[in-house]
């Protein structure tokens, strides 16, 4: 941290003074806006990738609807379960009904992936598509979407790390746990940059190697959790408690989750290393209709590896 003669920092990252703007009486919340932009970009980019591998236009958009709905529910449930003391019990600092206020922050990627995956699985099953093919298609988009969504934490002044003297230290006001004249590691920024780099790495890996049947998605999980582990270790903002983070054997709960998922992703990559069964990227019924309309000339709905 660069300081003047008065001891005040000359270089730092300021936190926004407010995260809500109004158009008339309608509130526009920066946190929610970041997530909306992330979702729209993710769907658009995934559609392009799906069409490039032979899928039908609009497929990802349809699958995304239950995926996003289930994902938002899962993201909030994980937050409330792991941070229950904020809303329930004698130490609660918020009324229980505010557990429904997702715009105040608290959307966990772990819950989003878990229940969002269930929503996508149901949609893929209904349409007769291979879940692995869809998962591999959306993997880079999820990483890029997280890179965008993390800026919502900046507006909410959350997801920050321990004090630092680095010139890119983050200013946090006292209402959000900061101290005057102290700068903190901008862990939201670290994760945003990590996610963006991961997204590009996944695209390159997908082009360089034959990663099918969910293997590219597994690589995303491994890459994300590897970065999340060390970034989480820098954090000091409360997670899982009102004024502290719940830890187990010296590690935060999210670090343990990262370890479990990282190992699981590596196991999946190893177990499926020789898997080469067919994947359906176009529903058989649509393929037959296209085949008839084009006089017997249509692309194969089966993708082999």
Short mmCIF file of C-alpha atoms in Angstrom, two decimals:
data_model
loop_
_atom_site.label_atom_id
_atom_site.label_comp_id
_atom_site.label_asym_id
_atom_site.label_seq_id
_atom_site.Cartn_x
_atom_site.Cartn_y
_atom_site.Cartn_z
CA UNK A 1 0.00 0.00 0.00
CA UNK A 2 1.37 3.39 -0.99
CA UNK A 3 0.81 5.99 1.69
CA UNK A 4 1.04 9.74 1.94
CA UNK A 5 2.74 11.69 4.73
CA UNK A 6 -0.53 11.50 6.63
CA UNK A 7 -0.54 7.72 6.47
CA UNK A 8 -3.51 7.53 4.11
CA UNK A 9 -3.30 5.06 1.20
CA UNK A 10 -2.47 6.47 -2.23
CA UNK A 11 -3.29 3.28 -4.14
CA UNK A 12 -6.21 0.96 -3.47
CA UNK A 13 -9.44 -0.40 -4.90
CA UNK A 14 -12.41 1.54 -3.55
CA UNK A 15 -15.67 -0.22 -2.77
CA UNK A 16 -18.87 1.22 -4.26
CA UNK A 17 -20.69 3.59 -1.96
CA UNK A 18 -23.99 1.99 -2.98
CA UNK A 19 -25.17 -1.07 -4.82
CA UNK A 20 -28.74 -0.03 -5.61
CA UNK A 21 -29.97 2.48 -8.17
CA UNK A 22 -33.53 3.55 -8.82
CA UNK A 23 -35.45 4.06 -12.02
CA UNK A 24 -38.42 5.88 -10.58
CA UNK A 25 -39.51 3.64 -7.69
CA UNK A 26 -37.99 0.49 -9.22
CA UNK A 27 -34.74 -0.62 -7.52
CA UNK A 28 -31.92 -1.90 -9.73
CA UNK A 29 -29.58 -3.93 -7.55
CA UNK A 30 -26.01 -4.33 -8.76
CA UNK A 31 -25.67 -7.80 -7.22
CA UNK A 32 -28.69 -9.11 -9.10
CA UNK A 33 -27.67 -7.28 -12.27
CA UNK A 34 -24.28 -8.98 -12.31
CA UNK A 35 -25.96 -12.37 -12.06
CA UNK A 36 -28.44 -11.56 -14.81
CA UNK A 37 -25.62 -10.47 -17.14
CA UNK A 38 -23.68 -13.64 -16.25
CA UNK A 39 -26.68 -15.86 -17.04
CA UNK A 40 -27.45 -14.11 -20.34
CA UNK A 41 -23.82 -14.31 -21.46
CA UNK A 42 -23.55 -17.94 -20.39
CA UNK A 43 -26.64 -18.97 -22.37
CA UNK A 44 -25.53 -17.02 -25.46
CA UNK A 45 -22.02 -18.46 -25.44
CA UNK A 46 -23.25 -21.99 -24.74
CA UNK A 47 -25.69 -21.75 -27.65
CA UNK A 48 -22.82 -20.92 -29.98
CA UNK A 49 -20.79 -23.86 -28.71
CA UNK A 50 -23.76 -26.22 -28.97
CA UNK A 51 -24.49 -25.24 -32.56
CA UNK A 52 -20.80 -25.69 -33.40
CA UNK A 53 -20.94 -29.34 -32.30
CA UNK A 54 -24.08 -30.01 -34.36
CA UNK A 55 -26.85 -29.29 -31.87
CA UNK A 56 -30.17 -27.65 -32.68
CA UNK A 57 -30.64 -23.89 -32.26
CA UNK A 58 -32.47 -22.94 -29.06
CA UNK A 59 -31.68 -26.18 -27.26
CA UNK A 60 -29.45 -24.61 -24.60
CA UNK A 61 -31.92 -21.78 -24.02
CA UNK A 62 -34.67 -24.31 -23.27
CA UNK A 63 -32.45 -26.44 -21.04
CA UNK A 64 -31.21 -23.33 -19.23
CA UNK A 65 -34.67 -22.43 -17.90
CA UNK A 66 -34.98 -25.32 -15.42
CA UNK A 67 -31.21 -25.24 -14.89
CA UNK A 68 -31.27 -21.58 -13.80
CA UNK A 69 -34.40 -21.97 -11.66
CA UNK A 70 -33.09 -25.05 -9.87
CA UNK A 71 -29.64 -23.46 -9.66
CA UNK A 72 -30.89 -20.32 -7.92
CA UNK A 73 -32.84 -22.40 -5.41
CA UNK A 74 -29.81 -24.60 -4.75
CA UNK A 75 -27.47 -21.63 -4.48
CA UNK A 76 -29.65 -19.99 -1.85
CA UNK A 77 -30.33 -23.21 0.06
CA UNK A 78 -26.61 -23.93 0.42
CA UNK A 79 -26.02 -20.41 1.71
CA UNK A 80 -28.85 -20.55 4.24
CA UNK A 81 -27.84 -24.03 5.47
CA UNK A 82 -24.17 -23.11 5.93
CA UNK A 83 -24.91 -19.60 7.23
CA UNK A 84 -28.05 -20.44 9.22
CA UNK A 85 -27.00 -18.47 12.31
CA UNK A 86 -27.45 -15.25 10.34
CA UNK A 87 -31.21 -15.88 10.08
CA UNK A 88 -32.10 -18.28 12.89
CA UNK A 89 -31.23 -18.69 16.56
CA UNK A 90 -30.40 -16.29 19.37
CA UNK A 91 -27.45 -14.69 17.50
CA UNK A 92 -29.38 -13.99 14.30
CA UNK A 93 -28.81 -10.52 12.85
CA UNK A 94 -31.49 -10.82 10.17
CA UNK A 95 -35.13 -11.80 10.29
CA UNK A 96 -35.78 -15.38 9.06
CA UNK A 97 -37.86 -14.17 6.10
CA UNK A 98 -34.81 -12.33 4.75
CA UNK A 99 -33.32 -15.70 3.89
CA UNK A 100 -35.45 -15.30 0.76
CA UNK A 101 -33.80 -11.99 -0.19
CA UNK A 102 -31.26 -13.27 -2.70
CA UNK A 103 -30.40 -9.73 -3.80
CA UNK A 104 -28.72 -9.13 -0.43
CA UNK A 105 -25.99 -11.63 -1.33
CA UNK A 106 -25.52 -15.27 -0.52
CA UNK A 107 -25.70 -17.40 -3.69
CA UNK A 108 -23.36 -20.35 -3.47
CA UNK A 109 -21.82 -21.91 -6.57
CA UNK A 110 -21.86 -25.31 -4.86
CA UNK A 111 -25.63 -25.31 -4.47
CA UNK A 112 -26.11 -23.79 -7.91
CA UNK A 113 -24.13 -26.55 -9.63
CA UNK A 114 -25.78 -29.32 -7.59
CA UNK A 115 -29.44 -28.42 -8.08
CA UNK A 116 -28.82 -26.68 -11.41
CA UNK A 117 -27.38 -29.96 -12.64
CA UNK A 118 -30.57 -31.74 -11.57
CA UNK A 119 -32.64 -29.25 -13.57
CA UNK A 120 -30.47 -29.74 -16.64
CA UNK A 121 -30.58 -33.52 -16.25
CA UNK A 122 -34.39 -33.47 -16.20
CA UNK A 123 -34.47 -31.23 -19.28
CA UNK A 124 -31.94 -33.39 -21.15
CA UNK A 125 -33.84 -36.54 -20.27
CA UNK A 126 -37.10 -35.06 -21.52
CA UNK A 127 -35.49 -34.02 -24.80
CA UNK A 128 -33.49 -37.23 -25.23
CA UNK A 129 -30.07 -35.56 -25.13
CA UNK A 130 -26.83 -36.71 -23.53
CA UNK A 131 -26.23 -34.82 -20.29
CA UNK A 132 -22.46 -35.24 -20.69
CA UNK A 133 -22.50 -33.47 -24.05
CA UNK A 134 -24.47 -30.57 -22.60
CA UNK A 135 -22.26 -30.37 -19.50
CA UNK A 136 -19.10 -30.20 -21.61
CA UNK A 137 -20.67 -27.49 -23.77
CA UNK A 138 -21.61 -25.22 -20.88
CA UNK A 139 -18.45 -25.73 -18.79
CA UNK A 140 -16.49 -22.71 -20.14
CA UNK A 141 -19.66 -20.60 -19.98
CA UNK A 142 -20.09 -21.36 -16.29
CA UNK A 143 -16.51 -20.24 -15.62
CA UNK A 144 -17.00 -17.00 -17.56
CA UNK A 145 -20.36 -16.46 -15.88
CA UNK A 146 -18.76 -16.78 -12.45
CA UNK A 147 -16.11 -14.26 -13.47
CA UNK A 148 -18.89 -11.77 -14.22
CA UNK A 149 -21.10 -12.61 -11.24
CA UNK A 150 -18.24 -12.16 -8.73
CA UNK A 151 -18.41 -8.40 -9.30
CA UNK A 152 -21.72 -8.46 -7.48
CA UNK A 153 -19.72 -9.26 -4.35
CA UNK A 154 -17.72 -6.07 -4.91
CA UNK A 155 -20.91 -3.99 -4.82
CA UNK A 156 -22.03 -5.78 -1.66
CA UNK A 157 -18.59 -5.41 -0.04
CA UNK A 158 -18.30 -9.13 0.66
CA UNK A 159 -15.94 -11.94 -0.25
CA UNK A 160 -12.83 -10.06 0.93
CA UNK A 161 -9.60 -11.37 2.40
CA UNK A 162 -7.17 -10.56 5.16
CA UNK A 163 -5.46 -7.16 5.52
CA UNK A 164 -2.79 -6.41 2.94
CA UNK A 165 -0.30 -3.66 2.06
CA UNK A 166 -0.48 -4.42 -1.67
CA UNK A 167 -1.41 -1.46 -3.89
CA UNK A 168 -4.53 -3.28 -5.10
CA UNK A 169 -5.88 -3.68 -1.58
CA UNK A 170 -9.63 -3.33 -1.24
CA UNK A 171 -11.35 -0.68 0.88
CA UNK A 172 -14.15 -2.05 3.08
CA UNK A 173 -16.29 0.27 5.18
CA UNK A 174 -17.02 -0.36 8.84
CA UNK A 175 -20.61 -1.38 8.16
CA UNK A 176 -19.27 -4.42 6.32
CA UNK A 177 -16.55 -5.34 8.80
CA UNK A 178 -13.69 -3.11 7.61
CA UNK A 179 -11.46 -0.87 9.69
CA UNK A 180 -10.44 2.72 8.87
CA UNK A 181 -7.15 2.93 6.97
CA UNK A 182 -6.95 -0.86 6.47
CA UNK A 183 -6.97 -2.51 3.03
CA UNK A 184 -7.98 -6.10 2.35
CA UNK A 185 -7.20 -8.73 -0.27
CA UNK A 186 -9.84 -8.38 -3.04
CA UNK A 187 -10.58 -12.10 -3.12
CA UNK A 188 -13.65 -11.45 -5.26
CA UNK A 189 -11.26 -10.07 -7.92
CA UNK A 190 -8.84 -12.96 -7.55
CA UNK A 191 -11.66 -15.43 -8.14
CA UNK A 192 -13.05 -13.43 -11.05
CA UNK A 193 -9.66 -13.44 -12.80
CA UNK A 194 -9.14 -17.12 -12.00
CA UNK A 195 -12.54 -18.01 -13.44
CA UNK A 196 -11.93 -16.03 -16.62
CA UNK A 197 -8.55 -17.72 -17.12
CA UNK A 198 -10.16 -21.09 -16.45
CA UNK A 199 -12.80 -20.43 -19.09
CA UNK A 200 -10.16 -19.81 -21.77
CA UNK A 201 -8.15 -22.84 -20.58
CA UNK A 202 -11.22 -25.06 -20.95
CA UNK A 203 -11.81 -23.86 -24.50
CA UNK A 204 -8.21 -24.63 -25.42
CA UNK A 205 -8.33 -28.02 -23.68
CA UNK A 206 -11.53 -28.90 -25.48
CA UNK A 207 -9.93 -28.12 -28.84
CA UNK A 208 -6.63 -29.84 -28.06
CA UNK A 209 -7.90 -33.02 -26.42
CA UNK A 210 -10.88 -35.30 -26.87
CA UNK A 211 -12.83 -34.48 -23.73
CA UNK A 212 -16.31 -35.92 -24.01
CA UNK A 213 -18.85 -37.56 -21.68
CA UNK A 214 -18.57 -34.85 -19.03
CA UNK A 215 -14.78 -34.86 -18.88
CA UNK A 216 -14.46 -31.20 -19.84
CA UNK A 217 -16.97 -30.36 -17.12
CA UNK A 218 -14.96 -32.46 -14.66
CA UNK A 219 -11.88 -30.47 -15.69
CA UNK A 220 -13.82 -27.29 -14.92
CA UNK A 221 -14.69 -28.62 -11.44
CA UNK A 222 -11.06 -29.56 -10.79
CA UNK A 223 -9.76 -26.21 -12.04
CA UNK A 224 -12.31 -24.14 -10.15
CA UNK A 225 -11.95 -25.96 -6.84
CA UNK A 226 -8.15 -25.81 -7.06
CA UNK A 227 -8.31 -22.01 -7.29
CA UNK A 228 -11.18 -21.68 -4.83
CA UNK A 229 -9.21 -23.56 -2.16
CA UNK A 230 -6.36 -21.06 -1.92
CA UNK A 231 -8.58 -18.03 -2.49
CA UNK A 232 -10.92 -19.21 0.27
CA UNK A 233 -7.91 -19.47 2.56
CA UNK A 234 -7.35 -15.72 2.23
CA UNK A 235 -10.88 -14.79 3.25
CA UNK A 236 -11.79 -13.39 6.65
CA UNK A 237 -15.40 -12.37 5.99
CA UNK A 238 -17.99 -14.46 7.85
CA UNK A 239 -19.19 -17.64 6.15
CA UNK A 240 -21.22 -20.10 8.17
CA UNK A 241 -21.50 -17.82 11.22
CA UNK A 242 -22.64 -14.37 12.26
CA UNK A 243 -19.25 -12.89 13.03
CA UNK A 244 -16.87 -15.65 12.00
CA UNK A 245 -16.43 -18.47 9.53
CA UNK A 246 -17.12 -22.04 10.58
CA UNK A 247 -13.93 -24.09 10.34
CA UNK A 248 -13.03 -27.75 10.64
CA UNK A 249 -9.46 -28.77 11.44
CA UNK A 250 -8.29 -25.27 10.60
CA UNK A 251 -9.98 -25.07 7.19
CA UNK A 252 -13.14 -23.25 6.21
CA UNK A 253 -16.13 -25.36 5.15
CA UNK A 254 -15.82 -24.17 1.56
CA UNK A 255 -12.21 -25.35 1.51
CA UNK A 256 -13.29 -28.84 2.56
CA UNK A 257 -15.97 -28.77 -0.13
CA UNK A 258 -13.30 -27.80 -2.66
CA UNK A 259 -11.10 -30.72 -1.59
CA UNK A 260 -13.92 -33.26 -1.90
CA UNK A 261 -15.05 -31.98 -5.30
CA UNK A 262 -11.48 -31.72 -6.61
CA UNK A 263 -10.80 -35.35 -5.72
CA UNK A 264 -14.16 -36.38 -7.16
CA UNK A 265 -13.40 -34.61 -10.45
CA UNK A 266 -10.00 -36.31 -10.74
CA UNK A 267 -11.56 -39.71 -10.03
CA UNK A 268 -14.19 -39.10 -12.71
CA UNK A 269 -11.54 -38.10 -15.24
CA UNK A 270 -9.60 -41.29 -14.52
CA UNK A 271 -12.61 -43.63 -14.53
CA UNK A 272 -13.95 -42.26 -17.84
CA UNK A 273 -10.58 -41.91 -19.58
CA UNK A 274 -11.39 -44.70 -22.05
CA UNK A 275 -15.13 -44.11 -22.35
CA UNK A 276 -16.13 -43.81 -25.98
CA UNK A 277 -19.86 -44.50 -26.20
CA UNK A 278 -22.12 -42.45 -28.42
CA UNK A 279 -23.65 -39.14 -27.34
CA UNK A 280 -26.92 -37.72 -28.60
CA UNK A 281 -26.76 -34.01 -29.48
CA UNK A 282 -29.94 -33.90 -31.59
CA UNK A 283 -33.17 -35.60 -30.43
CA UNK A 284 -33.95 -38.63 -32.58
CA UNK A 285 -37.46 -37.33 -33.40
CA UNK A 286 -36.08 -34.00 -34.66
CA UNK A 287 -33.40 -35.82 -36.63
CA UNK A 288 -36.01 -37.94 -38.40
CA UNK A 289 -38.10 -34.87 -39.25
CA UNK A 290 -35.04 -33.05 -40.59
CA UNK A 291 -34.07 -36.17 -42.53
CA UNK A 292 -37.47 -36.30 -44.24
CA UNK A 293 -37.58 -32.55 -44.98
CA UNK A 294 -34.18 -32.68 -46.66
CA UNK A 295 -34.96 -35.66 -48.84
CA UNK A 296 -32.99 -38.12 -46.77
CA UNK A 297 -30.00 -35.81 -46.23
CA UNK A 298 -29.43 -34.86 -42.61
CA UNK A 299 -26.60 -34.81 -40.13
CA UNK A 300 -26.09 -37.70 -37.76
CA UNK A 301 -27.65 -36.96 -34.36
CA UNK A 302 -25.13 -39.28 -32.73
CA UNK A 303 -21.75 -37.91 -31.70
CA UNK A 304 -19.06 -40.57 -31.34
CA UNK A 305 -15.61 -40.37 -29.78
#
